């Protein structure tokens, strides 16, 4: 047989958790056609002597979304071996939209929004736009409940009427028919946080009919962590839907250790037939928008209304009081982390703030930290990115080593140039997968190499129902990574995040080489994957 690409002499780790074995891989078209000792010729050959060959990594929790229209090369992800990204997480997806919500999305995107031609409304239209533009890796989309809710109810903090719920269910069904892999929620963010459990269950019942999953940034990862995990499990049980708990952690020092309880809860749920899993990133800092630290009621009506409330001195005093004292059931991010542990990553009008903490910036400007935060949100129209150092390393290790945990970067595809190179994103954008391989496999021995690769490949593939991805086997799509297990390492740091990793030698997407040594070939062989399609 004549192959388009032959990968020779590599040590194959197949993604199923098996030990490595030595074999050649023959690729014809977009699929793996042979594994063993190849006896045919090939148009292109890669000598993988000394390298590990594994399935391409699947980023179970990504936020690249419409950013892929700005950066289809997806450099920070593809260079660490990611060949498939799950987008539409934390309740927010790029579609469906109407004319009003589209304008809001464009405004909220800031400078990046000006780089995008916002010419889609439906879920299908957005997916087709990515297909026309081309993309370096595969994309598996979720639909966000906040996106659905805003289409029907705007930013109102109330229960939907029966008519509104019917409309939301119909919209959800339409997105599932157009290829969504499931529904996501971001239950600390507006307007996702306004949805009560029963509303989510009703939407998940629709998703379950189409074989989709429920992926949730749960209602709280700090004080409300245990009740929030309990809610996610209850939704899975009643809607009879697989559940994915996003970026699982215990946020804030007073909550450290709670993951022992939540992991036991997940195991118990699994023992009773509820398909609950989670994902994790291997860092002690999370990242979000600074506005997430403002109480949820203050977000009602959208960003413009929140800014109005921050400008009003009486309302600002109420917000200050609630951040200082807390509200039962609310994820109080600013208090959980503390100003000294919150670092600015993006601020379009104050680039000099990037890489500095809230406490240092406030002190330099002789301002109270909360007043500094409120003023900055007003000046930047709430477009301020932050990282928060609030996770215990031992907790993270516990989650990472759990058998039902997969890997998700919780980040977008970045690049060290142009508009993307101006910010200081969380280093997980560049280093999540290689950090697991270098730090927690090779250096610490927390995971075996086959187990780590299983968490990055077949485990998320099976969760999503991607039956022909995530494994090195004959007939599978040829998404492959060749790396040096002795040198693979993340280089990105919080102060200098725009650094590609070491040790990733080749990345192949659907049979086409995208990364060859230090070179990005500029190939765009990625596909928009749709639930239920091969």
Short mmCIF file of C-alpha atoms in Angstrom, two decimals:
data_model
loop_
_atom_site.label_atom_id
_atom_site.label_comp_id
_atom_site.label_asym_id
_atom_site.label_seq_id
_atom_site.Cartn_x
_atom_site.Cartn_y
_atom_site.Cartn_z
CA UNK A 1 0.00 0.00 0.00
CA UNK A 2 1.16 3.53 -0.74
CA UNK A 3 0.88 5.96 2.17
CA UNK A 4 0.74 9.72 2.19
CA UNK A 5 2.71 9.80 5.45
CA UNK A 6 4.67 7.15 7.30
CA UNK A 7 5.83 7.64 10.89
CA UNK A 8 8.66 5.19 11.48
CA UNK A 9 10.38 3.69 14.53
CA UNK A 10 8.35 5.45 17.19
CA UNK A 11 7.23 4.21 20.59
CA UNK A 12 3.44 4.19 20.41
CA UNK A 13 1.35 4.98 23.46
CA UNK A 14 -2.11 4.31 22.11
CA UNK A 15 -4.23 6.49 24.42
CA UNK A 16 -6.06 3.61 26.11
CA UNK A 17 -3.62 3.43 29.02
CA UNK A 18 -1.54 0.59 27.57
CA UNK A 19 2.27 0.43 27.83
CA UNK A 20 4.23 1.64 24.81
CA UNK A 21 5.14 -0.59 21.92
CA UNK A 22 7.38 0.04 18.94
CA UNK A 23 5.75 0.22 15.49
CA UNK A 24 5.35 2.27 12.35
CA UNK A 25 2.18 4.20 11.51
CA UNK A 26 0.94 4.50 7.96
CA UNK A 27 -1.46 7.31 7.05
CA UNK A 28 -3.43 7.58 3.82
CA UNK A 29 -5.78 10.51 3.40
CA UNK A 30 -6.94 11.63 6.81
CA UNK A 31 -6.86 8.29 8.59
CA UNK A 32 -4.48 5.76 10.08
CA UNK A 33 -4.40 2.83 7.64
CA UNK A 34 -1.71 0.60 9.10
CA UNK A 35 0.20 0.00 12.33
CA UNK A 36 3.16 -2.36 12.49
CA UNK A 37 6.12 -2.81 10.17
CA UNK A 38 5.24 -0.89 7.03
CA UNK A 39 6.00 -2.59 3.75
CA UNK A 40 4.73 0.13 1.42
CA UNK A 41 6.17 3.38 0.18
CA UNK A 42 5.16 6.82 1.40
CA UNK A 43 5.16 10.32 -0.07
CA UNK A 44 6.46 11.69 3.22
CA UNK A 45 8.34 9.98 6.03
CA UNK A 46 9.05 10.94 9.63
CA UNK A 47 11.76 9.12 11.52
CA UNK A 48 10.41 9.02 15.08
CA UNK A 49 13.30 7.04 16.59
CA UNK A 50 13.44 7.93 20.30
CA UNK A 51 10.08 9.72 20.22
CA UNK A 52 6.71 8.84 21.72
CA UNK A 53 3.81 8.72 19.27
CA UNK A 54 0.44 9.37 20.89
CA UNK A 55 -3.01 10.48 19.82
CA UNK A 56 -3.41 14.24 19.48
CA UNK A 57 -4.40 15.87 22.75
CA UNK A 58 -8.02 16.94 23.29
CA UNK A 59 -8.46 20.15 25.27
CA UNK A 60 -11.69 19.38 27.11
CA UNK A 61 -12.20 22.93 28.29
CA UNK A 62 -11.19 25.70 25.91
CA UNK A 63 -12.26 29.29 25.41
CA UNK A 64 -10.94 29.88 21.89
CA UNK A 65 -14.47 30.31 20.51
CA UNK A 66 -14.66 33.25 18.05
CA UNK A 67 -10.95 33.91 18.67
CA UNK A 68 -10.27 31.14 16.16
CA UNK A 69 -11.55 33.54 13.50
CA UNK A 70 -8.73 35.91 14.49
CA UNK A 71 -6.10 33.23 15.07
CA UNK A 72 -6.92 30.14 12.96
CA UNK A 73 -3.31 28.93 13.31
CA UNK A 74 -4.05 28.36 17.03
CA UNK A 75 -0.33 28.52 17.83
CA UNK A 76 -0.31 28.22 21.61
CA UNK A 77 -2.49 25.10 21.50
CA UNK A 78 -1.21 23.23 18.45
CA UNK A 79 2.42 23.68 19.55
CA UNK A 80 1.73 21.79 22.79
CA UNK A 81 0.10 18.91 20.91
CA UNK A 82 -3.58 19.89 21.08
CA UNK A 83 -5.39 18.67 17.96
CA UNK A 84 -8.99 19.16 19.18
CA UNK A 85 -10.51 21.91 21.31
CA UNK A 86 -13.90 21.89 23.01
CA UNK A 87 -15.30 25.42 22.75
CA UNK A 88 -18.47 27.06 24.09
CA UNK A 89 -17.66 26.46 27.75
CA UNK A 90 -18.76 28.21 30.96
CA UNK A 91 -22.22 28.99 29.61
CA UNK A 92 -21.02 31.19 26.78
CA UNK A 93 -20.88 30.19 23.11
CA UNK A 94 -20.38 32.31 19.98
CA UNK A 95 -23.84 31.31 18.75
CA UNK A 96 -26.78 31.43 18.48
CA UNK A 97 -27.17 35.20 18.34
CA UNK A 98 -29.76 37.77 17.39
CA UNK A 99 -29.00 41.29 16.24
CA UNK A 100 -29.05 42.69 19.78
CA UNK A 101 -26.93 39.98 21.43
CA UNK A 102 -24.52 40.08 18.51
CA UNK A 103 -23.87 43.76 19.15
CA UNK A 104 -23.32 43.07 22.85
CA UNK A 105 -20.84 40.31 22.01
CA UNK A 106 -18.98 42.59 19.66
CA UNK A 107 -18.68 45.30 22.31
CA UNK A 108 -17.62 42.89 25.03
CA UNK A 109 -14.85 41.54 22.78
CA UNK A 110 -13.11 44.94 22.77
CA UNK A 111 -10.18 45.27 20.37
CA UNK A 112 -10.56 41.67 19.25
CA UNK A 113 -14.17 42.29 18.34
CA UNK A 114 -13.04 44.75 15.69
CA UNK A 115 -11.02 41.99 14.01
CA UNK A 116 -14.08 39.78 13.49
CA UNK A 117 -16.70 39.98 10.78
CA UNK A 118 -19.84 39.30 12.83
CA UNK A 119 -21.88 37.89 9.99
CA UNK A 120 -23.54 34.88 11.64
CA UNK A 121 -26.58 34.34 13.83
CA UNK A 122 -27.34 30.62 14.06
CA UNK A 123 -25.14 27.93 15.57
CA UNK A 124 -24.75 26.31 12.17
CA UNK A 125 -23.77 29.61 10.53
CA UNK A 126 -20.96 30.11 13.06
CA UNK A 127 -19.62 26.60 12.52
CA UNK A 128 -19.72 27.06 8.76
CA UNK A 129 -17.82 30.32 9.12
CA UNK A 130 -14.97 28.55 10.91
CA UNK A 131 -15.00 25.88 8.20
CA UNK A 132 -14.71 28.52 5.45
CA UNK A 133 -11.97 30.40 7.29
CA UNK A 134 -10.01 27.22 8.03
CA UNK A 135 -8.43 26.21 11.32
CA UNK A 136 -5.28 24.34 12.33
CA UNK A 137 -7.02 22.00 14.79
CA UNK A 138 -10.39 20.35 15.24
CA UNK A 139 -13.22 22.14 17.02
CA UNK A 140 -15.93 20.44 19.09
CA UNK A 141 -18.60 23.01 20.05
CA UNK A 142 -20.88 23.21 23.07
CA UNK A 143 -23.79 25.63 23.28
CA UNK A 144 -23.90 27.93 26.31
CA UNK A 145 -27.00 28.24 28.47
CA UNK A 146 -26.23 31.94 29.03
CA UNK A 147 -26.19 32.46 25.29
CA UNK A 148 -29.55 30.68 24.95
CA UNK A 149 -31.01 32.54 27.95
CA UNK A 150 -29.93 35.94 26.70
CA UNK A 151 -31.57 35.27 23.32
CA UNK A 152 -34.90 34.72 25.09
CA UNK A 153 -34.74 36.71 28.34
CA UNK A 154 -31.91 39.18 28.06
CA UNK A 155 -30.00 39.75 31.31
CA UNK A 156 -32.99 39.47 33.62
CA UNK A 157 -32.47 37.85 37.02
CA UNK A 158 -35.67 35.81 37.31
CA UNK A 159 -37.23 32.49 36.46
CA UNK A 160 -38.36 32.06 32.86
CA UNK A 161 -42.06 31.98 32.13
CA UNK A 162 -43.39 28.70 30.72
CA UNK A 163 -43.36 30.30 27.27
CA UNK A 164 -39.76 31.46 27.66
CA UNK A 165 -38.64 28.05 28.85
CA UNK A 166 -40.31 26.47 25.83
CA UNK A 167 -38.41 28.88 23.56
CA UNK A 168 -35.10 28.08 25.30
CA UNK A 169 -35.71 24.37 24.92
CA UNK A 170 -36.48 24.80 21.23
CA UNK A 171 -33.30 26.85 20.71
CA UNK A 172 -31.27 24.21 22.56
CA UNK A 173 -32.76 21.46 20.41
CA UNK A 174 -31.94 23.39 17.25
CA UNK A 175 -28.30 23.81 18.31
CA UNK A 176 -28.07 20.12 19.12
CA UNK A 177 -29.44 19.28 15.66
CA UNK A 178 -26.83 21.62 14.15
CA UNK A 179 -24.00 19.73 15.82
CA UNK A 180 -23.51 20.87 19.43
CA UNK A 181 -21.92 18.27 21.69
CA UNK A 182 -23.88 19.44 24.69
CA UNK A 183 -24.85 22.33 26.95
CA UNK A 184 -22.50 24.33 29.17
CA UNK A 185 -23.19 26.54 32.16
CA UNK A 186 -21.11 29.17 33.89
CA UNK A 187 -23.03 29.46 37.13
CA UNK A 188 -20.91 32.22 38.66
CA UNK A 189 -21.40 34.46 35.62
CA UNK A 190 -24.34 36.57 34.55
CA UNK A 191 -26.86 35.61 33.20
CA UNK A 192 -26.01 31.91 33.64
CA UNK A 193 -26.08 32.38 37.41
CA UNK A 194 -29.74 33.45 37.26
CA UNK A 195 -30.75 29.98 36.08
CA UNK A 196 -32.00 27.78 38.89
CA UNK A 197 -31.49 24.03 39.01
CA UNK A 198 -34.91 23.14 37.55
CA UNK A 199 -34.35 25.35 34.50
CA UNK A 200 -31.00 23.67 33.81
CA UNK A 201 -32.52 20.21 34.22
CA UNK A 202 -35.21 20.98 31.67
CA UNK A 203 -32.63 22.13 29.10
CA UNK A 204 -30.42 19.13 29.87
CA UNK A 205 -33.33 16.77 29.23
CA UNK A 206 -33.45 18.18 25.71
CA UNK A 207 -29.69 17.75 25.30
CA UNK A 208 -29.87 14.18 26.60
CA UNK A 209 -32.35 13.23 23.87
CA UNK A 210 -29.63 14.00 21.32
CA UNK A 211 -26.87 12.16 23.17
CA UNK A 212 -25.14 15.32 24.42
CA UNK A 213 -23.35 16.14 27.67
CA UNK A 214 -23.71 18.75 30.40
CA UNK A 215 -20.46 20.67 31.07
CA UNK A 216 -20.57 23.02 34.04
CA UNK A 217 -18.54 25.73 35.64
CA UNK A 218 -20.41 24.99 38.84
CA UNK A 219 -22.13 27.57 41.04
CA UNK A 220 -19.16 27.95 43.33
CA UNK A 221 -15.61 26.59 43.69
CA UNK A 222 -14.92 28.22 47.05
CA UNK A 223 -17.35 28.29 49.96
CA UNK A 224 -20.26 26.79 47.97
CA UNK A 225 -18.07 24.03 46.41
CA UNK A 226 -19.71 20.98 47.97
CA UNK A 227 -23.30 22.13 47.38
CA UNK A 228 -22.34 23.10 43.83
CA UNK A 229 -20.93 19.65 43.04
CA UNK A 230 -24.06 18.16 44.59
CA UNK A 231 -26.19 20.28 42.22
CA UNK A 232 -24.21 19.16 39.16
CA UNK A 233 -24.65 15.51 40.13
CA UNK A 234 -28.37 16.02 40.76
CA UNK A 235 -28.77 17.55 37.30
CA UNK A 236 -27.02 14.57 35.74
CA UNK A 237 -29.16 12.11 37.69
CA UNK A 238 -32.53 13.71 36.95
CA UNK A 239 -31.83 14.65 33.32
CA UNK A 240 -30.05 11.33 32.73
CA UNK A 241 -27.14 13.11 31.07
CA UNK A 242 -23.35 12.71 31.36
CA UNK A 243 -21.84 15.51 33.46
CA UNK A 244 -18.45 17.19 33.09
CA UNK A 245 -17.40 19.40 36.03
CA UNK A 246 -15.11 22.08 34.65
CA UNK A 247 -11.64 22.96 35.99
CA UNK A 248 -12.30 21.24 39.32
CA UNK A 249 -10.68 22.94 42.30
CA UNK A 250 -11.18 24.31 45.80
CA UNK A 251 -10.67 28.06 45.52
CA UNK A 252 -9.40 30.05 48.48
CA UNK A 253 -7.22 28.88 51.37
CA UNK A 254 -10.09 28.32 53.80
CA UNK A 255 -11.57 25.83 51.31
CA UNK A 256 -8.42 23.83 50.64
CA UNK A 257 -8.90 20.14 51.25
CA UNK A 258 -12.54 20.08 50.14
CA UNK A 259 -11.64 18.27 46.92
CA UNK A 260 -11.16 15.10 48.96
CA UNK A 261 -14.89 15.28 49.70
CA UNK A 262 -15.96 16.29 46.20
CA UNK A 263 -13.91 13.59 44.50
CA UNK A 264 -15.55 11.05 46.82
CA UNK A 265 -18.95 12.49 45.85
CA UNK A 266 -18.14 12.07 42.18
CA UNK A 267 -17.00 8.49 42.74
CA UNK A 268 -20.16 7.70 44.70
CA UNK A 269 -22.30 9.18 41.93
CA UNK A 270 -20.47 7.06 39.38
CA UNK A 271 -20.99 3.98 41.55
CA UNK A 272 -24.72 4.72 41.37
CA UNK A 273 -24.83 5.09 37.60
CA UNK A 274 -24.37 8.85 37.08
CA UNK A 275 -21.65 9.49 34.49
CA UNK A 276 -19.79 12.32 36.22
CA UNK A 277 -16.22 13.28 35.33
CA UNK A 278 -14.14 16.42 35.67
CA UNK A 279 -11.21 18.24 34.12
CA UNK A 280 -8.28 20.15 35.60
CA UNK A 281 -5.37 22.39 34.64
CA UNK A 282 -1.99 21.86 36.39
CA UNK A 283 -1.56 25.31 37.97
CA UNK A 284 -2.28 26.97 41.31
CA UNK A 285 -3.83 30.06 39.70
CA UNK A 286 -7.15 30.41 37.95
CA UNK A 287 -8.13 33.13 35.50
CA UNK A 288 -11.27 35.06 34.66
CA UNK A 289 -12.52 38.59 34.16
CA UNK A 290 -12.24 41.05 37.03
CA UNK A 291 -15.96 41.77 36.72
CA UNK A 292 -16.66 38.24 38.00
CA UNK A 293 -15.78 39.61 41.43
CA UNK A 294 -18.84 41.86 41.41
CA UNK A 295 -22.04 40.44 43.00
CA UNK A 296 -24.33 38.77 40.50
CA UNK A 297 -27.30 41.09 41.09
CA UNK A 298 -25.18 44.03 39.91
CA UNK A 299 -24.78 42.40 36.47
CA UNK A 300 -28.51 42.30 35.75
CA UNK A 301 -29.23 44.14 32.50
CA UNK A 302 -25.75 43.59 31.08
CA UNK A 303 -22.38 45.31 31.20
CA UNK A 304 -23.67 48.85 30.70
CA UNK A 305 -26.02 48.52 33.67
CA UNK A 306 -23.25 47.15 35.86
CA UNK A 307 -21.03 50.11 34.97
CA UNK A 308 -23.87 52.50 35.87
CA UNK A 309 -24.17 50.83 39.28
CA UNK A 310 -20.42 51.14 39.89
CA UNK A 311 -20.62 54.85 39.08
CA UNK A 312 -23.44 55.39 41.58
CA UNK A 313 -21.85 56.04 44.99
CA UNK A 314 -24.71 54.55 47.00
CA UNK A 315 -24.76 51.36 44.96
CA UNK A 316 -20.97 51.17 45.01
CA UNK A 317 -21.09 51.21 48.82
CA UNK A 318 -23.50 48.28 48.77
CA UNK A 319 -21.22 46.34 46.42
CA UNK A 320 -18.23 47.08 48.64
CA UNK A 321 -20.10 45.92 51.73
CA UNK A 322 -21.18 42.66 50.10
CA UNK A 323 -17.67 41.88 48.84
CA UNK A 324 -16.30 42.49 52.33
CA UNK A 325 -18.98 40.52 54.19
CA UNK A 326 -20.08 38.07 51.52
CA UNK A 327 -23.50 36.88 50.39
CA UNK A 328 -24.71 33.34 51.20
CA UNK A 329 -24.18 31.06 48.21
CA UNK A 330 -22.25 33.65 46.17
CA UNK A 331 -18.75 32.93 44.84
CA UNK A 332 -16.86 35.90 46.34
CA UNK A 333 -13.73 35.73 44.18
CA UNK A 334 -12.10 38.95 45.36
CA UNK A 335 -12.36 37.95 49.02
CA UNK A 336 -11.38 34.32 48.34
CA UNK A 337 -8.17 35.33 46.57
CA UNK A 338 -7.34 38.69 48.16
CA UNK A 339 -5.97 41.74 46.27
CA UNK A 340 -2.34 40.62 46.71
CA UNK A 341 -3.10 37.37 44.87
CA UNK A 342 -4.94 38.91 41.91
CA UNK A 343 -2.78 39.90 38.93
CA UNK A 344 -3.93 41.87 35.90
CA UNK A 345 -3.44 39.99 32.61
CA UNK A 346 -5.23 42.25 30.15
CA UNK A 347 -6.28 45.89 30.31
CA UNK A 348 -6.55 47.60 26.94
CA UNK A 349 -6.30 51.17 28.26
CA UNK A 350 -3.72 50.37 30.93
CA UNK A 351 -1.21 47.96 29.41
CA UNK A 352 1.27 49.00 32.11
CA UNK A 353 -0.98 47.34 34.70
CA UNK A 354 -0.48 43.91 33.13
CA UNK A 355 1.65 41.59 35.25
CA UNK A 356 1.01 43.60 38.43
CA UNK A 357 -1.18 42.77 41.41
CA UNK A 358 -4.26 44.68 42.52
CA UNK A 359 -2.68 45.40 45.90
CA UNK A 360 0.52 46.86 44.39
CA UNK A 361 -1.36 48.94 41.84
CA UNK A 362 -3.76 50.29 44.46
CA UNK A 363 -0.91 51.13 46.82
CA UNK A 364 1.03 52.94 44.09
CA UNK A 365 -2.06 55.04 43.32
CA UNK A 366 -2.89 55.56 47.00
CA UNK A 367 -6.28 53.95 46.57
CA UNK A 368 -8.23 51.41 48.54
CA UNK A 369 -8.02 48.08 46.60
CA UNK A 370 -11.79 47.83 46.12
CA UNK A 371 -12.05 51.41 44.93
CA UNK A 372 -9.21 50.72 42.52
CA UNK A 373 -11.08 47.68 41.18
CA UNK A 374 -14.33 49.60 40.77
CA UNK A 375 -12.61 52.52 39.00
CA UNK A 376 -10.68 50.20 36.68
CA UNK A 377 -13.83 48.30 35.69
CA UNK A 378 -15.53 51.59 34.83
CA UNK A 379 -12.55 52.87 32.83
CA UNK A 380 -12.20 49.62 30.89
CA UNK A 381 -15.94 48.98 30.47
CA UNK A 382 -15.38 45.77 32.47
CA UNK A 383 -12.84 44.35 30.00
CA UNK A 384 -10.10 43.42 32.50
CA UNK A 385 -8.53 39.98 32.65
CA UNK A 386 -6.99 38.57 35.82
CA UNK A 387 -5.25 35.53 37.26
CA UNK A 388 -5.92 34.55 40.87
CA UNK A 389 -3.47 32.53 42.97
CA UNK A 390 -5.96 30.62 45.10
CA UNK A 391 -5.45 26.86 44.56
CA UNK A 392 -3.54 24.43 46.78
CA UNK A 393 -0.90 22.42 44.94
CA UNK A 394 -1.77 19.25 46.86
CA UNK A 395 -5.46 19.65 46.00
CA UNK A 396 -4.58 20.07 42.35
CA UNK A 397 -2.48 16.88 42.47
CA UNK A 398 -5.38 14.95 43.98
CA UNK A 399 -7.73 16.04 41.22
CA UNK A 400 -5.12 15.44 38.52
CA UNK A 401 -4.41 11.91 39.69
CA UNK A 402 -8.06 10.83 39.90
CA UNK A 403 -8.96 8.18 37.32
CA UNK A 404 -12.01 10.13 36.08
CA UNK A 405 -10.16 13.43 35.56
CA UNK A 406 -9.16 14.66 32.11
CA UNK A 407 -7.13 17.73 31.10
CA UNK A 408 -8.60 21.09 30.13
CA UNK A 409 -6.60 24.29 29.76
CA UNK A 410 -9.52 26.67 30.47
CA UNK A 411 -7.82 29.01 28.00
CA UNK A 412 -7.88 30.29 24.44
CA UNK A 413 -5.52 29.79 21.51
CA UNK A 414 -2.98 32.60 21.81
CA UNK A 415 -0.04 33.89 19.77
CA UNK A 416 3.01 35.96 20.73
CA UNK A 417 2.43 38.61 18.06
CA UNK A 418 -0.16 41.16 16.97
CA UNK A 419 -3.09 42.06 19.16
CA UNK A 420 -2.87 38.75 21.02
CA UNK A 421 0.73 39.39 22.00
CA UNK A 422 -0.18 42.58 23.87
CA UNK A 423 -1.71 40.88 26.90
CA UNK A 424 -0.18 38.56 29.51
CA UNK A 425 -2.51 35.54 29.47
CA UNK A 426 -2.35 32.74 31.98
CA UNK A 427 0.59 30.46 31.00
CA UNK A 428 -1.85 27.56 30.69
CA UNK A 429 -2.62 28.84 27.18
CA UNK A 430 0.86 27.68 26.15
CA UNK A 431 1.76 25.02 28.69
CA UNK A 432 -1.10 22.95 30.12
CA UNK A 433 -0.49 19.63 28.37
CA UNK A 434 3.28 19.74 28.29
CA UNK A 435 3.36 20.76 31.95
CA UNK A 436 1.52 17.57 32.84
CA UNK A 437 3.99 15.50 30.78
CA UNK A 438 7.12 17.25 32.03
CA UNK A 439 6.36 18.19 35.62
CA UNK A 440 3.85 15.63 36.84
CA UNK A 441 4.91 12.59 34.77
CA UNK A 442 8.67 12.84 34.28
CA UNK A 443 9.77 14.97 37.24
CA UNK A 444 7.31 13.98 39.98
CA UNK A 445 6.06 10.60 38.85
CA UNK A 446 2.53 11.50 39.96
CA UNK A 447 1.16 9.86 36.81
CA UNK A 448 2.54 7.24 34.48
CA UNK A 449 3.00 8.39 30.90
CA UNK A 450 0.28 6.06 29.51
CA UNK A 451 -2.18 7.27 32.16
CA UNK A 452 -1.44 10.95 31.50
CA UNK A 453 -1.96 10.44 27.78
CA UNK A 454 -5.23 8.59 28.44
CA UNK A 455 -6.44 11.67 30.33
CA UNK A 456 -5.58 13.84 27.31
CA UNK A 457 -6.93 11.58 24.57
CA UNK A 458 -9.28 8.61 24.87
CA UNK A 459 -10.97 9.77 28.09
CA UNK A 460 -12.23 13.09 26.64
CA UNK A 461 -12.89 11.45 23.26
CA UNK A 462 -15.16 8.87 24.86
CA UNK A 463 -16.92 11.55 26.93
CA UNK A 464 -17.69 13.49 23.76
CA UNK A 465 -18.61 10.45 21.71
CA UNK A 466 -15.68 10.89 19.31
CA UNK A 467 -15.32 7.18 18.69
CA UNK A 468 -12.68 7.49 15.96
CA UNK A 469 -10.39 9.94 17.77
CA UNK A 470 -8.30 9.71 20.92
CA UNK A 471 -6.66 6.38 20.05
CA UNK A 472 -3.80 5.24 17.82
CA UNK A 473 -5.57 2.47 15.94
CA UNK A 474 -6.28 1.49 12.35
CA UNK A 475 -9.26 3.41 10.97
CA UNK A 476 -9.00 6.34 13.39
CA UNK A 477 -8.54 9.88 12.21
CA UNK A 478 -4.84 10.67 12.00
CA UNK A 479 -4.53 13.16 14.85
CA UNK A 480 -1.08 12.43 16.27
CA UNK A 481 1.68 13.95 18.38
CA UNK A 482 5.36 12.94 18.38
CA UNK A 483 7.29 14.19 21.40
CA UNK A 484 10.51 13.60 23.32
CA UNK A 485 9.48 12.38 26.77
CA UNK A 486 12.89 13.35 28.19
CA UNK A 487 12.75 17.00 27.13
CA UNK A 488 9.06 17.88 26.87
CA UNK A 489 8.55 20.92 29.08
CA UNK A 490 6.46 24.06 29.43
CA UNK A 491 8.31 27.37 29.27
CA UNK A 492 5.47 29.85 29.71
CA UNK A 493 5.42 31.86 32.96
CA UNK A 494 2.98 34.34 34.47
CA UNK A 495 5.29 37.24 33.67
CA UNK A 496 6.37 35.91 30.27
CA UNK A 497 3.55 33.67 29.04
CA UNK A 498 4.13 33.90 25.28
CA UNK A 499 6.66 31.05 25.10
CA UNK A 500 6.22 27.84 23.16
CA UNK A 501 7.10 24.57 24.93
CA UNK A 502 10.04 22.28 24.35
CA UNK A 503 9.95 18.67 23.25
CA UNK A 504 6.97 18.64 20.87
CA UNK A 505 8.50 17.52 17.57
CA UNK A 506 5.54 16.84 15.26
CA UNK A 507 1.82 17.49 15.40
CA UNK A 508 -0.41 15.93 12.75
CA UNK A 509 -4.09 16.87 12.31
CA UNK A 510 -6.29 14.75 10.06
CA UNK A 511 -3.22 13.35 8.33
CA UNK A 512 -1.52 16.71 7.67
CA UNK A 513 1.64 17.87 9.43
CA UNK A 514 1.02 21.19 11.20
CA UNK A 515 4.04 21.32 13.53
CA UNK A 516 7.41 20.15 12.24
CA UNK A 517 10.16 20.83 14.77
CA UNK A 518 10.00 24.53 15.58
CA UNK A 519 8.05 25.29 12.42
CA UNK A 520 4.31 25.83 12.05
CA UNK A 521 3.58 24.76 8.47
CA UNK A 522 0.58 27.17 8.27
CA UNK A 523 -1.57 24.21 7.26
CA UNK A 524 -5.23 24.44 8.30
CA UNK A 525 -6.43 20.82 8.19
CA UNK A 526 -8.69 21.06 11.25
CA UNK A 527 -12.35 20.18 11.03
CA UNK A 528 -15.44 21.48 12.77
CA UNK A 529 -16.70 18.34 14.47
CA UNK A 530 -20.42 17.85 14.94
CA UNK A 531 -22.04 15.53 17.45
CA UNK A 532 -22.97 12.22 15.94
CA UNK A 533 -20.81 12.59 12.85
CA UNK A 534 -17.61 10.62 12.25
#
